[in-house]
mmCIF file with all atom_site columns, C-alpha atoms in Angstrom:
data_model
loop_
_atom_site.group_PDB
_atom_site.id
_atom_site.type_symbol
_atom_site.label_atom_id
_atom_site.label_alt_id
_atom_site.label_comp_id
_atom_site.label_asym_id
_atom_site.label_entity_id
_atom_site.label_seq_id
_atom_site.pdbx_PDB_ins_code
_atom_site.Cartn_x
_atom_site.Cartn_y
_atom_site.Cartn_z
_atom_site.occupancy
_atom_site.B_iso_or_equiv
_atom_site.pdbx_formal_charge
_atom_site.auth_seq_id
_atom_site.auth_comp_id
_atom_site.auth_asym_id
_atom_site.auth_atom_id
_atom_site.pdbx_PDB_model_num
ATOM 1   C CA . MET A 1 1   ? 2.350   19.019 36.113 1.00 76.00 ? 1   MET A CA 1
ATOM 2   C CA . PHE A 1 2   ? 2.365   22.238 34.900 1.00 82.00 ? 2   PHE A CA 1
ATOM 3   C CA . GLU A 1 3   ? 2.610   21.677 31.324 1.00 92.00 ? 3   GLU A CA 1
ATOM 4   C CA . TYR A 1 4   ? 0.183   22.156 28.475 1.00 95.00 ? 4   TYR A CA 1
ATOM 5   C CA . GLN A 1 5   ? -0.774  18.186 27.900 1.00 96.00 ? 5   GLN A CA 1
ATOM 6   C CA . PHE A 1 6   ? -1.845  17.670 31.293 1.00 96.00 ? 6   PHE A CA 1
ATOM 7   C CA . TYR A 1 7   ? -3.978  20.703 31.624 1.00 97.00 ? 7   TYR A CA 1
ATOM 8   C CA . SER A 1 8   ? -5.172  18.803 28.259 1.00 97.00 ? 8   SER A CA 1
ATOM 9   C CA . ASP A 1 9   ? -5.779  15.551 29.595 1.00 97.00 ? 9   ASP A CA 1
ATOM 10  C CA . CYS A 1 10  ? -7.882  16.853 32.887 1.00 97.00 ? 10  CYS A CA 1
ATOM 11  C CA . PHE A 1 11  ? -10.196 18.705 30.613 1.00 97.00 ? 11  PHE A CA 1
ATOM 12  C CA . LYS A 1 12  ? -10.744 15.924 28.491 1.00 97.00 ? 12  LYS A CA 1
ATOM 13  C CA . ALA A 1 13  ? -11.558 13.957 31.846 1.00 97.00 ? 13  ALA A CA 1
ATOM 14  C CA . LEU A 1 14  ? -14.236 16.332 33.018 1.00 97.00 ? 14  LEU A CA 1
ATOM 15  C CA . LYS A 1 15  ? -18.032 16.567 31.942 1.00 97.00 ? 15  LYS A CA 1
ATOM 16  C CA . PRO A 1 16  ? -18.722 19.751 30.554 1.00 95.00 ? 16  PRO A CA 1
ATOM 17  C CA . GLU A 1 17  ? -20.277 20.910 33.823 1.00 94.00 ? 17  GLU A CA 1
ATOM 18  C CA . GLY A 1 18  ? -17.040 20.267 35.879 1.00 96.00 ? 18  GLY A CA 1
ATOM 19  C CA . VAL A 1 19  ? -14.812 22.362 38.042 1.00 96.00 ? 19  VAL A CA 1
ATOM 20  C CA . LEU A 1 20  ? -10.661 21.955 37.995 1.00 97.00 ? 20  LEU A CA 1
ATOM 21  C CA . ASN A 1 21  ? -9.352  22.804 41.214 1.00 97.00 ? 21  ASN A CA 1
ATOM 22  C CA . VAL A 1 22  ? -5.188  23.105 41.193 1.00 97.00 ? 22  VAL A CA 1
ATOM 23  C CA . GLN A 1 23  ? -2.560  24.167 43.203 1.00 96.00 ? 23  GLN A CA 1
ATOM 24  C CA . SER A 1 24  ? -0.611  27.538 41.104 1.00 96.00 ? 24  SER A CA 1
ATOM 25  C CA . GLY A 1 25  ? 2.605   28.040 43.338 1.00 95.00 ? 25  GLY A CA 1
ATOM 26  C CA . SER A 1 26  ? 3.373   30.693 45.842 1.00 96.00 ? 26  SER A CA 1
ATOM 27  C CA . PRO A 1 27  ? 2.792   34.132 44.669 1.00 96.00 ? 27  PRO A CA 1
ATOM 28  C CA . PHE A 1 28  ? 5.978   35.120 46.196 1.00 96.00 ? 28  PHE A CA 1
ATOM 29  C CA . TYR A 1 29  ? 8.345   32.167 45.227 1.00 95.00 ? 29  TYR A CA 1
ATOM 30  C CA . ASN A 1 30  ? 6.508   31.215 41.939 1.00 94.00 ? 30  ASN A CA 1
ATOM 31  C CA . LYS A 1 31  ? 5.478   34.175 39.957 1.00 95.00 ? 31  LYS A CA 1
ATOM 32  C CA . ASP A 1 32  ? 6.056   32.346 36.415 1.00 95.00 ? 32  ASP A CA 1
ATOM 33  C CA . VAL A 1 33  ? 3.922   28.968 37.567 1.00 96.00 ? 33  VAL A CA 1
ATOM 34  C CA . MET A 1 34  ? 1.089   31.177 38.366 1.00 96.00 ? 34  MET A CA 1
ATOM 35  C CA . LYS A 1 35  ? 1.204   33.018 35.551 1.00 97.00 ? 35  LYS A CA 1
ATOM 36  C CA . ARG A 1 36  ? 1.787   29.655 33.179 1.00 96.00 ? 36  ARG A CA 1
ATOM 37  C CA . VAL A 1 37  ? -1.083  27.678 35.162 1.00 97.00 ? 37  VAL A CA 1
ATOM 38  C CA . ARG A 1 38  ? -3.451  30.536 34.346 1.00 97.00 ? 38  ARG A CA 1
ATOM 39  C CA . ASN A 1 39  ? -2.395  31.299 30.479 1.00 96.00 ? 39  ASN A CA 1
ATOM 40  C CA . LEU A 1 40  ? -2.560  27.765 29.870 1.00 97.00 ? 40  LEU A CA 1
ATOM 41  C CA . LEU A 1 41  ? -6.145  26.586 31.393 1.00 98.00 ? 41  LEU A CA 1
ATOM 42  C CA . ARG A 1 42  ? -7.497  29.998 29.797 1.00 97.00 ? 42  ARG A CA 1
ATOM 43  C CA . SER A 1 43  ? -5.910  28.531 26.353 1.00 97.00 ? 43  SER A CA 1
ATOM 44  C CA . LEU A 1 44  ? -8.334  25.356 27.582 1.00 98.00 ? 44  LEU A CA 1
ATOM 45  C CA . PHE A 1 45  ? -11.705 26.617 29.401 1.00 98.00 ? 45  PHE A CA 1
ATOM 46  C CA . LYS A 1 46  ? -14.057 29.731 29.058 1.00 97.00 ? 46  LYS A CA 1
ATOM 47  C CA . TYR A 1 47  ? -13.199 30.734 33.160 1.00 97.00 ? 47  TYR A CA 1
ATOM 48  C CA . VAL A 1 48  ? -10.026 30.803 34.674 1.00 97.00 ? 48  VAL A CA 1
ATOM 49  C CA . ASN A 1 49  ? -9.704  32.060 38.230 1.00 96.00 ? 49  ASN A CA 1
ATOM 50  C CA . PRO A 1 50  ? -6.707  32.373 40.629 1.00 97.00 ? 50  PRO A CA 1
ATOM 51  C CA . TYR A 1 51  ? -7.458  32.579 43.970 1.00 96.00 ? 51  TYR A CA 1
ATOM 52  C CA . LEU A 1 52  ? -5.869  32.302 46.925 1.00 95.00 ? 52  LEU A CA 1
ATOM 53  C CA . ALA A 1 53  ? -5.541  30.685 50.573 1.00 93.00 ? 53  ALA A CA 1
ATOM 54  C CA . CYS A 1 54  ? -3.191  30.784 53.476 1.00 92.00 ? 54  CYS A CA 1
ATOM 55  C CA . ILE A 1 55  ? -1.782  27.534 54.437 1.00 93.00 ? 55  ILE A CA 1
ATOM 56  C CA . PRO A 1 56  ? 1.148   27.582 57.200 1.00 93.00 ? 56  PRO A CA 1
ATOM 57  C CA . THR A 1 57  ? 3.159   25.129 56.029 1.00 94.00 ? 57  THR A CA 1
ATOM 58  C CA . TYR A 1 58  ? 3.448   26.148 52.609 1.00 92.00 ? 58  TYR A CA 1
ATOM 59  C CA . PRO A 1 59  ? 6.445   28.330 51.468 1.00 89.00 ? 59  PRO A CA 1
ATOM 60  C CA . SER A 1 60  ? 5.500   31.864 52.691 1.00 92.00 ? 60  SER A CA 1
ATOM 61  C CA . GLY A 1 61  ? 1.966   30.777 53.984 1.00 94.00 ? 61  GLY A CA 1
ATOM 62  C CA . LEU A 1 62  ? 0.264   32.389 51.168 1.00 95.00 ? 62  LEU A CA 1
ATOM 63  C CA . TRP A 1 63  ? -0.600  29.783 48.152 1.00 96.00 ? 63  TRP A CA 1
ATOM 64  C CA . SER A 1 64  ? -1.911  30.124 44.589 1.00 97.00 ? 64  SER A CA 1
ATOM 65  C CA . PHE A 1 65  ? -4.854  27.690 43.312 1.00 97.00 ? 65  PHE A CA 1
ATOM 66  C CA . THR A 1 66  ? -6.504  28.262 40.257 1.00 97.00 ? 66  THR A CA 1
ATOM 67  C CA . MET A 1 67  ? -10.079 27.188 39.534 1.00 96.00 ? 67  MET A CA 1
ATOM 68  C CA . ALA A 1 68  ? -11.565 26.649 35.763 1.00 97.00 ? 68  ALA A CA 1
ATOM 69  C CA . SER A 1 69  ? -14.486 25.919 34.347 1.00 97.00 ? 69  SER A CA 1
ATOM 70  C CA . ASN A 1 70  ? -16.424 25.941 30.575 1.00 97.00 ? 70  ASN A CA 1
ATOM 71  C CA . ALA A 1 71  ? -20.321 26.279 33.041 1.00 95.00 ? 71  ALA A CA 1
ATOM 72  C CA . TYR A 1 72  ? -18.840 28.147 36.022 1.00 92.00 ? 72  TYR A CA 1
ATOM 73  C CA . GLN A 1 73  ? -17.414 30.932 37.381 1.00 89.00 ? 73  GLN A CA 1
ATOM 74  C CA . TYR A 1 74  ? -16.829 31.663 41.385 1.00 87.00 ? 74  TYR A CA 1
ATOM 75  C CA . LEU A 1 75  ? -18.870 34.942 41.348 1.00 87.00 ? 75  LEU A CA 1
ATOM 76  C CA . THR A 1 76  ? -22.349 32.559 40.200 1.00 87.00 ? 76  THR A CA 1
ATOM 77  C CA . ALA A 1 77  ? -21.282 29.802 42.613 1.00 87.00 ? 77  ALA A CA 1
ATOM 78  C CA . ASP A 1 78  ? -24.179 28.397 44.588 1.00 85.00 ? 78  ASP A CA 1
ATOM 79  C CA . LEU A 1 79  ? -23.127 28.680 47.802 1.00 87.00 ? 79  LEU A CA 1
ATOM 80  C CA . SER A 1 80  ? -26.932 28.328 49.216 1.00 84.00 ? 80  SER A CA 1
ATOM 81  C CA . ARG A 1 81  ? -25.637 24.961 51.688 1.00 83.00 ? 81  ARG A CA 1
ATOM 82  C CA . ALA A 1 82  ? -22.311 26.597 52.578 1.00 82.00 ? 82  ALA A CA 1
ATOM 83  C CA . ASN A 1 83  ? -24.230 29.446 54.453 1.00 76.00 ? 83  ASN A CA 1
ATOM 84  C CA . GLY A 1 84  ? -25.927 26.732 56.769 1.00 78.00 ? 84  GLY A CA 1
ATOM 85  C CA . LEU A 1 85  ? -22.857 24.639 57.873 1.00 84.00 ? 85  LEU A CA 1
ATOM 86  C CA . ASN A 1 86  ? -21.757 25.951 61.409 1.00 85.00 ? 86  ASN A CA 1
ATOM 87  C CA . THR A 1 87  ? -17.247 25.863 60.382 1.00 88.00 ? 87  THR A CA 1
ATOM 88  C CA . ARG A 1 88  ? -14.281 27.427 61.759 1.00 88.00 ? 88  ARG A CA 1
ATOM 89  C CA . TYR A 1 89  ? -12.876 28.783 58.683 1.00 86.00 ? 89  TYR A CA 1
ATOM 90  C CA . PHE A 1 90  ? -15.286 28.698 55.353 1.00 87.00 ? 90  PHE A CA 1
ATOM 91  C CA . THR A 1 91  ? -17.726 31.388 55.040 1.00 86.00 ? 91  THR A CA 1
ATOM 92  C CA . SER A 1 92  ? -19.287 32.064 51.800 1.00 86.00 ? 92  SER A CA 1
ATOM 93  C CA . ASP A 1 93  ? -17.681 35.919 51.890 1.00 88.00 ? 93  ASP A CA 1
ATOM 94  C CA . LEU A 1 94  ? -14.730 33.931 52.372 1.00 89.00 ? 94  LEU A CA 1
ATOM 95  C CA . PHE A 1 95  ? -14.846 31.988 49.475 1.00 91.00 ? 95  PHE A CA 1
ATOM 96  C CA . HIS A 1 96  ? -15.634 35.336 47.396 1.00 91.00 ? 96  HIS A CA 1
ATOM 97  C CA . ALA A 1 97  ? -12.463 37.454 49.089 1.00 93.00 ? 97  ALA A CA 1
ATOM 98  C CA . CYS A 1 98  ? -9.958  34.431 47.831 1.00 93.00 ? 98  CYS A CA 1
ATOM 99  C CA . PHE A 1 99  ? -10.320 35.682 44.421 1.00 95.00 ? 99  PHE A CA 1
ATOM 100 C CA . VAL A 1 100 ? -9.561  39.336 45.243 1.00 95.00 ? 100 VAL A CA 1
ATOM 101 C CA . LEU A 1 101 ? -6.087  39.261 44.428 1.00 96.00 ? 101 LEU A CA 1
ATOM 102 C CA . PRO A 1 102 ? -3.474  41.861 45.639 1.00 96.00 ? 102 PRO A CA 1
ATOM 103 C CA . GLY A 1 103 ? -2.480  44.248 43.199 1.00 97.00 ? 103 GLY A CA 1
ATOM 104 C CA . PHE A 1 104 ? 1.105   43.383 43.398 1.00 96.00 ? 104 PHE A CA 1
ATOM 105 C CA . ILE A 1 105 ? -0.188  39.336 41.902 1.00 96.00 ? 105 ILE A CA 1
ATOM 106 C CA . ASN A 1 106 ? -2.591  41.265 39.492 1.00 95.00 ? 106 ASN A CA 1
ATOM 107 C CA . ASP A 1 107 ? 0.255   43.573 38.024 1.00 96.00 ? 107 ASP A CA 1
ATOM 108 C CA . PHE A 1 108 ? 2.372   40.151 37.554 1.00 95.00 ? 108 PHE A CA 1
ATOM 109 C CA . LEU A 1 109 ? -0.399  38.315 36.260 1.00 95.00 ? 109 LEU A CA 1
ATOM 110 C CA . ASN A 1 110 ? -1.393  40.991 33.587 1.00 92.00 ? 110 ASN A CA 1
ATOM 111 C CA . ALA A 1 111 ? 1.896   41.994 32.613 1.00 91.00 ? 111 ALA A CA 1
ATOM 112 C CA . VAL A 1 112 ? 3.138   41.506 28.617 1.00 79.00 ? 112 VAL A CA 1
#
């Protein structure tokens, strides 16, 4: 799953305005996977943004995902429909906060 061919096939299957979201491992245990996924997706998509979510049943509880698209990125996401939802977890502020990565993650993602 963490190979170029898989992501290339996903890219080909998407419509031009499509968005791909994939899991990219634990930022504690799978740093290499997280960086590899981001770099592979960058070779195919214009916008690539890793983000985090707390998943208590996953190792370490903190898990990374990566969103990729040629048409959209999280900063310009239209969340107007979500603002009126009465959810116990999701908010538009939480959505944007997921993309704010801790310093140690930025450090290993940006290391040469």
